[in-house]
Coordinates of C-alpha atoms in Angstrom, one line a residue:
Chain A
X5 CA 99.3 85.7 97.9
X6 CA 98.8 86.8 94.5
X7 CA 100.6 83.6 92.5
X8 CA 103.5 84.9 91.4
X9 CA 105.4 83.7 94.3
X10 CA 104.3 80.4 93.3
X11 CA 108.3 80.4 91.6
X12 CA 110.2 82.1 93.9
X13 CA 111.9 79.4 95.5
X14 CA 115.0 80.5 93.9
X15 CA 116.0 84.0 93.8
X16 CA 118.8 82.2 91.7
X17 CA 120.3 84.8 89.8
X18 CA 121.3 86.3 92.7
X19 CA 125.2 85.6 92.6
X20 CA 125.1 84.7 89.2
X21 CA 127.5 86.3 86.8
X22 CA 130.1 86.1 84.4
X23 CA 133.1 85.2 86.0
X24 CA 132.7 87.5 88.6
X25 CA 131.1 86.1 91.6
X26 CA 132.6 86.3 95.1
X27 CA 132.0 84.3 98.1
X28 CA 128.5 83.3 99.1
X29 CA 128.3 85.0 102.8
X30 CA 125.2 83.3 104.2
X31 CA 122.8 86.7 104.7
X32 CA 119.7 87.5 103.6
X33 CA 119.1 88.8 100.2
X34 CA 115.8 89.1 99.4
X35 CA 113.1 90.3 102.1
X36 CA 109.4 88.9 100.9
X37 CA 107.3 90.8 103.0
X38 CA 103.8 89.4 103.0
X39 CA 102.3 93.5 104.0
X40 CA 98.2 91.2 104.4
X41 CA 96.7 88.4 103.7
X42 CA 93.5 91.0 102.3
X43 CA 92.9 89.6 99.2
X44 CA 90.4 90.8 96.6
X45 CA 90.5 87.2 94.7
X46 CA 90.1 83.9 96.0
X47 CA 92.4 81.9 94.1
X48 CA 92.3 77.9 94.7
X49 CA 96.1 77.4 93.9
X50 CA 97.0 80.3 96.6
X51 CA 99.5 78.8 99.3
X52 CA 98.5 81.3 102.2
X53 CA 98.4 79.2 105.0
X54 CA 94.5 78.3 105.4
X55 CA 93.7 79.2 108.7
X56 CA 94.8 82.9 107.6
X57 CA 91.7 84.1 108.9
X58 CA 93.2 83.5 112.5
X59 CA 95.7 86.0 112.1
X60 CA 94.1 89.7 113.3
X61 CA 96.9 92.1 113.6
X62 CA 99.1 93.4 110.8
X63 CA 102.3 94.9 111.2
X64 CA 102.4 99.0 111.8
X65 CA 103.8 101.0 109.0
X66 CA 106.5 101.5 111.0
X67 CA 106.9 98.3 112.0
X68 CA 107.7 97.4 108.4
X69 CA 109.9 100.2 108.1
X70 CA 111.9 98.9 111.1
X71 CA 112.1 95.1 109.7
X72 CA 113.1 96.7 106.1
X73 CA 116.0 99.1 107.9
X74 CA 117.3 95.8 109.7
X75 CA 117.3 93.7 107.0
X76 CA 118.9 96.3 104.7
X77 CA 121.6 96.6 107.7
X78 CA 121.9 92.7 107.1
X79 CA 123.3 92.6 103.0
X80 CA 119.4 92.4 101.8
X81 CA 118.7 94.1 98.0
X82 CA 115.6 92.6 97.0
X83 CA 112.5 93.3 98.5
X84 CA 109.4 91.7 97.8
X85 CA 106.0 93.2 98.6
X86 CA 103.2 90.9 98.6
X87 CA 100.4 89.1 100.4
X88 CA 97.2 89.0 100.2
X89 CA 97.1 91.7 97.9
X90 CA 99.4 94.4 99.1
X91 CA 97.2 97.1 97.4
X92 CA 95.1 96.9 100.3
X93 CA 97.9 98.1 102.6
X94 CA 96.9 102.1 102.7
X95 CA 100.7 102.6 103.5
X96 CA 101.6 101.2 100.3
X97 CA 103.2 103.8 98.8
X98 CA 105.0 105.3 101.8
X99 CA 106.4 102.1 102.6
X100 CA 107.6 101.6 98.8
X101 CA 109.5 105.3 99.2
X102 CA 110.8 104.7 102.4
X103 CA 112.4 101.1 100.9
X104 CA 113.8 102.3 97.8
X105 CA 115.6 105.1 100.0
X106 CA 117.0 102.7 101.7
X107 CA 118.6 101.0 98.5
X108 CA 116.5 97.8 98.2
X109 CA 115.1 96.8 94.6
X110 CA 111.4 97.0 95.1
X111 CA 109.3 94.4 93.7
X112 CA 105.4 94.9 93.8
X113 CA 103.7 91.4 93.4
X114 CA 100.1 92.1 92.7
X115 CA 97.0 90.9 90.9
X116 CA 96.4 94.7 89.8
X117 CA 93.3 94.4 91.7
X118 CA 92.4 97.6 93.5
X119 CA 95.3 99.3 91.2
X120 CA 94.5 102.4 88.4
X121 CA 96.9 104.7 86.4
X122 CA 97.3 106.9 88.9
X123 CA 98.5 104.8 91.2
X124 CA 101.0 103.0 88.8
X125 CA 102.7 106.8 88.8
X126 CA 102.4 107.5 92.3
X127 CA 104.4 104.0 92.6
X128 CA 106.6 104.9 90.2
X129 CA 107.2 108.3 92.0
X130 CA 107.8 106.7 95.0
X131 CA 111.0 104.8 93.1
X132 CA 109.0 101.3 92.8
X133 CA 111.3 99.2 90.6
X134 CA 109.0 96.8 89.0
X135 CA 106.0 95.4 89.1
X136 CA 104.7 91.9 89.0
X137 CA 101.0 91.5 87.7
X138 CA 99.9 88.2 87.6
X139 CA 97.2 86.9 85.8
X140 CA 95.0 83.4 86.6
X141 CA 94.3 82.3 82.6
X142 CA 94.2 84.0 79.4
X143 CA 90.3 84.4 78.6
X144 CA 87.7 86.1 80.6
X145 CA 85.9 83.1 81.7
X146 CA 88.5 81.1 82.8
X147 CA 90.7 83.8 84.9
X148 CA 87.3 85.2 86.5
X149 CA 86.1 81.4 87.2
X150 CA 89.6 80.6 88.9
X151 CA 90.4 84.0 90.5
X152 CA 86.8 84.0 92.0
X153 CA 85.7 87.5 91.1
X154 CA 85.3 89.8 87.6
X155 CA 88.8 90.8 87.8
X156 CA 90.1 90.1 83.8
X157 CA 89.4 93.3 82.0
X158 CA 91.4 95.6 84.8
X159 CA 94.3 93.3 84.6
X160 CA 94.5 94.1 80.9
X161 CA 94.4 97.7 81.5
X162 CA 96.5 97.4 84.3
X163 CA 99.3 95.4 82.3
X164 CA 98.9 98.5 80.4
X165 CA 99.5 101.3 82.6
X166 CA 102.8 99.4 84.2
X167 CA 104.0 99.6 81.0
X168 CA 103.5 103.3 79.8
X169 CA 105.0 104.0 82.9
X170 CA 108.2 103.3 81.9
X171 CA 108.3 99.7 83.7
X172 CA 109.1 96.3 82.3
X173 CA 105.7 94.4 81.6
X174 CA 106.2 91.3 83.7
X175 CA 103.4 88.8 83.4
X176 CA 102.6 85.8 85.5
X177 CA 100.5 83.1 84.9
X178 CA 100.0 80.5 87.1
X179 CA 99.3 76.8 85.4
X180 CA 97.5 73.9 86.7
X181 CA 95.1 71.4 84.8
X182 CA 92.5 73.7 84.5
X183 CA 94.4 76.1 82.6
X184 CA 97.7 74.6 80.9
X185 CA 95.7 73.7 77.8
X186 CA 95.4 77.6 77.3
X187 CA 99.0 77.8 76.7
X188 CA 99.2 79.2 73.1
X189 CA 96.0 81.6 73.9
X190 CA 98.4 82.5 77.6
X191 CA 101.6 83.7 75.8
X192 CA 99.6 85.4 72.3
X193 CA 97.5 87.5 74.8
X194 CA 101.4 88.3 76.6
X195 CA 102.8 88.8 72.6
X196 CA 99.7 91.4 72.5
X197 CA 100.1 93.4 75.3
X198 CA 104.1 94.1 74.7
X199 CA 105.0 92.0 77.8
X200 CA 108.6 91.8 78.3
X201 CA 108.6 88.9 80.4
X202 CA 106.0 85.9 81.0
X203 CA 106.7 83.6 83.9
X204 CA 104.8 80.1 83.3
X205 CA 105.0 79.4 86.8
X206 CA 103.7 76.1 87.9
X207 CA 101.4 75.8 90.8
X208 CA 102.9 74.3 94.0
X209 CA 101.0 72.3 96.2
X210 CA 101.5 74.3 99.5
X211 CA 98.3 75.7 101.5
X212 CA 95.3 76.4 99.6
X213 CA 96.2 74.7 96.1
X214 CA 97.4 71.3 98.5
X215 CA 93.7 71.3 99.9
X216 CA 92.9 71.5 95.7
X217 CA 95.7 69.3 94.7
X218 CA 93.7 66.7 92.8
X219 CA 91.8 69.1 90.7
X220 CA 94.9 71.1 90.2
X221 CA 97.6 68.8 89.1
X222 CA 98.0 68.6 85.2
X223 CA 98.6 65.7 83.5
X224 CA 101.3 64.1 81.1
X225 CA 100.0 64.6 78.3
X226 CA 99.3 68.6 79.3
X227 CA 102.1 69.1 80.1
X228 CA 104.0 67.8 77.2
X229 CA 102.2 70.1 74.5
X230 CA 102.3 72.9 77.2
X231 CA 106.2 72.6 76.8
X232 CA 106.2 72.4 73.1
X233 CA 104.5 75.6 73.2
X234 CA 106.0 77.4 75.3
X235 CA 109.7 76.2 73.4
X236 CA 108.1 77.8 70.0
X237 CA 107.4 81.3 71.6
X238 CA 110.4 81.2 73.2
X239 CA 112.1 81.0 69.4
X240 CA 109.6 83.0 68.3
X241 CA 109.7 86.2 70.5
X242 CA 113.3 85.8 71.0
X243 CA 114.7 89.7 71.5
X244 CA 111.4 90.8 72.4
X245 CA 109.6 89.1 74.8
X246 CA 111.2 86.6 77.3
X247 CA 109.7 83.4 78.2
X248 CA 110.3 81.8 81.3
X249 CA 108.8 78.1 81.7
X250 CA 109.0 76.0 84.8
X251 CA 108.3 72.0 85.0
X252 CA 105.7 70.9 87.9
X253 CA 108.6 69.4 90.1
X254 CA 106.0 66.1 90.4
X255 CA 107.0 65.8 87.0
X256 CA 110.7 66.0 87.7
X257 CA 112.5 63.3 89.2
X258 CA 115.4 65.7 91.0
X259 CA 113.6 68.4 93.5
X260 CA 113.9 71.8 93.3
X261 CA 116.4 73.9 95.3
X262 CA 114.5 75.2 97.5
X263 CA 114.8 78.3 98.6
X264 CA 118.6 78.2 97.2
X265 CA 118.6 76.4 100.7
X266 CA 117.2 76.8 104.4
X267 CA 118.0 80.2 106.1
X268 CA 120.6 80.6 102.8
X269 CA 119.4 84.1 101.0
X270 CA 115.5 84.3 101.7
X271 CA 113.8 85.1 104.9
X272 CA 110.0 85.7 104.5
X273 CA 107.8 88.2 107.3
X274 CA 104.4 87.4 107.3
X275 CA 101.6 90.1 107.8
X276 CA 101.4 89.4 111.9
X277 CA 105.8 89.7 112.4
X278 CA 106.7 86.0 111.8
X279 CA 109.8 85.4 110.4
X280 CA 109.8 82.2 108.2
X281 CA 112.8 80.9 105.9
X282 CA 110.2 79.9 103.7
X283 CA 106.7 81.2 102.9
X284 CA 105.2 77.9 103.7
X285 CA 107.2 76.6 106.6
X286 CA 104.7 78.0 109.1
X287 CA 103.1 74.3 108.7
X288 CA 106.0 72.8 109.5
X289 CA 105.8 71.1 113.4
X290 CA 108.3 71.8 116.1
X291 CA 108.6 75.5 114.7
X292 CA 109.0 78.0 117.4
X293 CA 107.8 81.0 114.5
X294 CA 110.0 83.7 116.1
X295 CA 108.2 87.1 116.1
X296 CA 109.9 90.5 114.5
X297 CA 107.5 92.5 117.4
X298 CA 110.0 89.9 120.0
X299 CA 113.4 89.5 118.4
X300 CA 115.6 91.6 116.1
X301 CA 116.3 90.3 112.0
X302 CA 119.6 89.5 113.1
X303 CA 118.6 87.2 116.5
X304 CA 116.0 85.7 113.8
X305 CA 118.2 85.3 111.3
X306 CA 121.7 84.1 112.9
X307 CA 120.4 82.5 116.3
X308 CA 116.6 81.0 116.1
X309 CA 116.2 77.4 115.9
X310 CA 113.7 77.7 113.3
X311 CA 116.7 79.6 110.8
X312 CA 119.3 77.0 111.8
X313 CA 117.3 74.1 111.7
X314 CA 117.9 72.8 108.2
X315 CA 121.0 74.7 107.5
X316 CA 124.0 73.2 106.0
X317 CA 123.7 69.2 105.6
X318 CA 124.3 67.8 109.2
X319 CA 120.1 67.4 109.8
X320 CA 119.9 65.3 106.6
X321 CA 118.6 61.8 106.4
X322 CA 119.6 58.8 103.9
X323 CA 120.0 59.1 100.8
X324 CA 120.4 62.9 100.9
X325 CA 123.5 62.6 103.5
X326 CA 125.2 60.3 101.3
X327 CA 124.1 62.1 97.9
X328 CA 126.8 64.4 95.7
X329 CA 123.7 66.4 94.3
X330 CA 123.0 67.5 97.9
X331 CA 125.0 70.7 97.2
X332 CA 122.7 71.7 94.4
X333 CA 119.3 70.8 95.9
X334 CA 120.0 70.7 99.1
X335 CA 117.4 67.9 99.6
X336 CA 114.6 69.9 98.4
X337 CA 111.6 70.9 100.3
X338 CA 111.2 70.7 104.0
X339 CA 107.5 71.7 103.9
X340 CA 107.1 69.5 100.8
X341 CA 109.3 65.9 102.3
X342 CA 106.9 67.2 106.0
X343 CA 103.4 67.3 103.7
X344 CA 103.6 64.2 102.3
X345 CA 105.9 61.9 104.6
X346 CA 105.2 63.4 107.6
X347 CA 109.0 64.1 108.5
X348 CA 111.0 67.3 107.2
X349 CA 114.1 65.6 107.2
X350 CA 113.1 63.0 104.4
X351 CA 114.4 63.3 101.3
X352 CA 111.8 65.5 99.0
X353 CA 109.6 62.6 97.5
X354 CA 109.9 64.1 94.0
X355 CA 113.4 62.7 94.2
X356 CA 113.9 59.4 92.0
X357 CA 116.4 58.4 94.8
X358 CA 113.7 59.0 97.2
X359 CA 112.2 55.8 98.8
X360 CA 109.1 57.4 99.1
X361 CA 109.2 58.9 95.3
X362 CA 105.4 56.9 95.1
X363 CA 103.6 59.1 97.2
X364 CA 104.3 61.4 94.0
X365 CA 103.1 59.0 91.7
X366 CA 100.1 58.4 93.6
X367 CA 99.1 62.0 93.4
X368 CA 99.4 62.1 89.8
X369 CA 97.7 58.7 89.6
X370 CA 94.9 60.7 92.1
X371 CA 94.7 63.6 89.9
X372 CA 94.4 61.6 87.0
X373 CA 91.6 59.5 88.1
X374 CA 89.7 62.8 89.7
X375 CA 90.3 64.5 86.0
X376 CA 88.4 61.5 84.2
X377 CA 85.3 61.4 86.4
X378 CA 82.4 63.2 85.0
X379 CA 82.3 66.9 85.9
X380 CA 79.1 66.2 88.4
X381 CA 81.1 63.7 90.0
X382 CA 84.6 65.4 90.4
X383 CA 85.4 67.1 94.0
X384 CA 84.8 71.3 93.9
X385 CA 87.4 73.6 94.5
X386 CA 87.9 75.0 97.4
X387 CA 88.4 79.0 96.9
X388 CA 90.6 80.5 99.5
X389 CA 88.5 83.5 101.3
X390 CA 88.0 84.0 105.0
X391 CA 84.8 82.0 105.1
X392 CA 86.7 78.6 103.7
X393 CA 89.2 79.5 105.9
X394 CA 87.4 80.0 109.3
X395 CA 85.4 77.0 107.9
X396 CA 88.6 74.7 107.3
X397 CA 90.4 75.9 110.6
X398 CA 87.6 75.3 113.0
X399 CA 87.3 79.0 114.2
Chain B
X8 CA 131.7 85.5 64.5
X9 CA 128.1 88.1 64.4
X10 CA 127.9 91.6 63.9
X11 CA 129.1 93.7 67.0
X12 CA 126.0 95.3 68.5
X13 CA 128.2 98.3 69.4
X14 CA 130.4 100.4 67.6
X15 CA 132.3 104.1 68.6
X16 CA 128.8 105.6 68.0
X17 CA 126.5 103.8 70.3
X18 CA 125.2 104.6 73.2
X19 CA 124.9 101.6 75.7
X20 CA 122.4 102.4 78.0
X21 CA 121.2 99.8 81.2
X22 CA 118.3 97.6 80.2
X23 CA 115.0 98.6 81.5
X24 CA 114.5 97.6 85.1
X25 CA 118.3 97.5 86.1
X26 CA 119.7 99.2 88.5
X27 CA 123.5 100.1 89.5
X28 CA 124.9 100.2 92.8
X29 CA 127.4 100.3 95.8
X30 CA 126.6 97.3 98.0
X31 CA 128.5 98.1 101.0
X32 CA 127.3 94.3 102.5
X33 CA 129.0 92.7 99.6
X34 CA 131.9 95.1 99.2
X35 CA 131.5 95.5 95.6
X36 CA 129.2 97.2 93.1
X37 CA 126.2 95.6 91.7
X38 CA 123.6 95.6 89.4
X39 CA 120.1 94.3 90.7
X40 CA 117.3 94.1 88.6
X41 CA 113.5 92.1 88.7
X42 CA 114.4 89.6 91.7
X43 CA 117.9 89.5 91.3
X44 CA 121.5 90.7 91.9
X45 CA 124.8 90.4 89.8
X46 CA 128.3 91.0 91.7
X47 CA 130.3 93.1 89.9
X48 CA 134.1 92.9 89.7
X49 CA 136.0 95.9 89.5
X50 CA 136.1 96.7 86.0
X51 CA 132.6 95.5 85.2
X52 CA 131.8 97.8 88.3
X53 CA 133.5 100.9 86.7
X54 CA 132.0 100.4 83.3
X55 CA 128.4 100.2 84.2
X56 CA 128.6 102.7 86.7
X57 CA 129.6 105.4 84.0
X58 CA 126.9 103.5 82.0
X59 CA 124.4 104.3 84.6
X60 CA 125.5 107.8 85.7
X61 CA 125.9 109.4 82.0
X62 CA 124.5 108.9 78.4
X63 CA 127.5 108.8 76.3
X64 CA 128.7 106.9 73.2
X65 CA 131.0 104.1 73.3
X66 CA 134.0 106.3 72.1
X67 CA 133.2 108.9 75.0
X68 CA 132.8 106.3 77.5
X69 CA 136.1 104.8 76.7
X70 CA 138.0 107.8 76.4
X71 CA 137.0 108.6 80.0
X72 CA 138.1 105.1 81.3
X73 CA 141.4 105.8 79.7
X74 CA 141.4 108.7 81.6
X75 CA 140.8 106.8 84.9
X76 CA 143.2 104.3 84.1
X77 CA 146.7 106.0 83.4
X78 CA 146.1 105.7 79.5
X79 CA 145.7 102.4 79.4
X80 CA 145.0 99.9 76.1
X81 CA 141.6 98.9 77.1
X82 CA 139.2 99.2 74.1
X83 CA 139.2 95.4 73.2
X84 CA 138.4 95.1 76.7
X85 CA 135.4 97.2 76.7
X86 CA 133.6 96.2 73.3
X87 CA 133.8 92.5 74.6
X88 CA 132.4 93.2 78.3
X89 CA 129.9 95.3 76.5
X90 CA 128.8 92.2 74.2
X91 CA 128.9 89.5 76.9
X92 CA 126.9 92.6 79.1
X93 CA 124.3 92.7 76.1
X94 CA 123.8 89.5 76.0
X95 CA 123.1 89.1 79.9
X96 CA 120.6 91.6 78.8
X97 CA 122.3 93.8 81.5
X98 CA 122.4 96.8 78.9
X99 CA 120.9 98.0 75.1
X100 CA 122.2 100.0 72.5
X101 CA 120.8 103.4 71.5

């Protein structure tokens, strides 16, 4: 995936208003359709699942149509259309058309890789909405060296062309400790190319970037001036250019909402027909991974174990169960509380309240220790491309 | 209390990206922009959707609500949605 759905977990202004809002009827809202895991780049912090080279056959054109009409049917407005790059799909733009026919808000996630001027109008034509490019760091070197290829020049251009097309500009970088220090050259290179809105989205440790985790993870001290930055443009640019800036959730000590809650607005099809209430939850164990070629939206969404598993509060353990925050974070991550204390009903560790909270601490403690060995000494990354991937999965 | 961002003359327009529409799931009108969705309530609904549909000024747009709405006293109402609407950064002034 191309980053930018690094900070997704909470399509939270949906439902947000003034004084308006209605009842919360549990549908879906938003539709992430992950069209291929093709990817151009190989980015380190990507959280694909790493055996993604196992996974052969993509969904038909109208395949996707079909899962779009249902969810549609179902109360969904926002579609997301990512990956892998979804450039690569050559059905792009038909299934862009066919989507904002339907009424959905169509949101292109992309690195701009494989994109030209051309194409940003024939998108446009087609009644794309907006466009997402996201960007790995702010200077040649760096984005190159992380996104594995010689990608940083088009980018720019491509910024560009989203933007004489009549679109927002909306930039994403993704942070971690080898690029947070970058922060003030991030956002001037953002104030330079008009962007309307900069997401400072923080890697999470899913996939890929968990494999990386150690090298990844900023510290403190990073962190701290990161903020202070990112506070001053957000005076600064105030009226022009919007600033959106996340905390690392190791850093916090309440978790994040995820997903505004299991099975709640978000239901995620991967390239090969799995439906997944979260992007990541394919690691999770016990899954059954219900198939959109097998089952319709609705069955998925309203009847499959996997959907109703964490919904509600009845599967939570101590001290979630017993918690009055649990209507706000709903515990946190499953795949998070799974990764690192091997059950998905735990409490998210980044909780304070959690009694495993160390784990978290230990992984800062980790990445600390792997950030002050020499650079000979410290552990490579491991770039996510098909090779790592058949290599890592054992195919 | 700040300057009003709109007056008789202006022309609120939607903010670039947003979008206005019927959601028949929710039973109500929305806007929906870059990852996101705002319910409308009924008289949100009926402003924006003239907002979307036609460039008028602020004087035009209420004269035509007053139309709608049997002649009724609702220009406070309007400048102040439109403020609280501008700064949602759900609309801009032309």
């Amino acid at each position: 995936m191309t980053g930018s759905e690094q900070n997704k977990q909470a399509p939270g202004s949906i439902g947000s208003s003034i004084g308006n809002v209605r009842d919360q009827i549990r549908q879906p809202l938003w539709l992430l359709a992950e069209l291929t895991y093709a990817c151009p780049l190989q980015c380190p912090y990507c959280s694909n699942p790493m055996d993604f080279a196992k996974i052969k056959s993509e969904l038909s054109t109208e395949e996707w149509l079909d899962v779009f009409r249902q969810a549609r049917a179902m109360g969904a407005t926002q579609l997301g259309l990512s990956g892998g790059e979804p450039l690569t799909r050559p059905d792009l733009v038909e299934l862009i058309s066919e989507a904002r026919k339907m009424g959905f808000y169509t949101n292109l996630i992309t690195s701009g890789i494989g994109m030209n001027a051309d194409k940003v109008a024939e998108f446009k034509e087609a009644g794309l909405d907006h466009i997402q490019v996201s960007f790995q760091a702010s200077t040649e070197d760096l984005n190159n060296l992380i996104a594995g290829t010689d990608a940083f020049k088009h980018k720019i251009e491509m910024a560009k062309a989203v933007k004489a097309n009549g679109y927002p500009m909306v930039l994403c970088f993704v942070t971690h400790r080898q690029n947070i220090e970058q922060m003030e050259d991030i956002l001037d290179l953002a104030v330079s190319l008009e962007a309307d809105y900069v997401e400072l989205a923080t890697t999470q440790y899913y996939g890929w970037a968990m494999h990386n985790r150690d090298q990844l993870l900023p510290l403190k001290e990073q962190l701290v001036k990161a903020e202070a930055i990112a506070h001053r443009y957000q005076e600064e640019q105030k009226g022009n250019m919007k600033v959106y800036y996340v905390v690392p959730d190791y850093y916090e000590d309440r978790p994040k909402a995820c997903m505004n809650g299991w099975g709640n607005v978000f239901l995620t099809v991967t390239p090969d027909g799995t439906a997944l209430p979260c992007h990541a939850a394919r690691e999770l164990p016990g899954m059954s991974l219900p198939n959109v070629r097998d089952l319709s939206v609705n069955e998925i969404w309203n009847g499959s174990d996997d959907f109703n598993k964490f919904r509600g509060f009845d599967w939570m353990t101590e001290p979630c169960r017993s918690c009055d925050e649990k209507e706000k974070d709903f515990g946190g991550c499953r795949c998070q509380a799974f990764m690192l204390t091997g059950d998905p009903a735990n409490t998210d560790p980044v909780c304070s309240k959690s009694p495993q909270r160390h784990l978290i601490d230990e992984a800062l403690d980790r990445g600390r220790a792997e950030s002050e060995k020499s650079v000979i000494d410290q552990k490579p990354l491991v770039f996510r491309n098909p090779k790592n991937s058949k290599l890592i999965s054992g195919l | 209390m700040s300057e009003a961002i709109f007056t008789a003359d202006s022309t609120p327009m939607l903010a670039l990206g947003y979008r206005f529409q019927w959601e028949p799931a929710q039973n109500c009108n929305v806007l929906l922009y870059p990852e996101g969705m705002v319910k409308l309530n009924g008289a949100a609904g009926e402003i924006l959707k003239r907002i979307s549909e036609n460039k008028q000024t602020v004087a035009e747009l209420i004269s035509e609500l007053k139309v709608a709405f049997d002649g009724a006293d609702l220009d406070d109402d309007v400048y102040q949605f439109l403020e609280e609407a501008y700064n949602n950064d759900w609309i801009r002034a032309e």
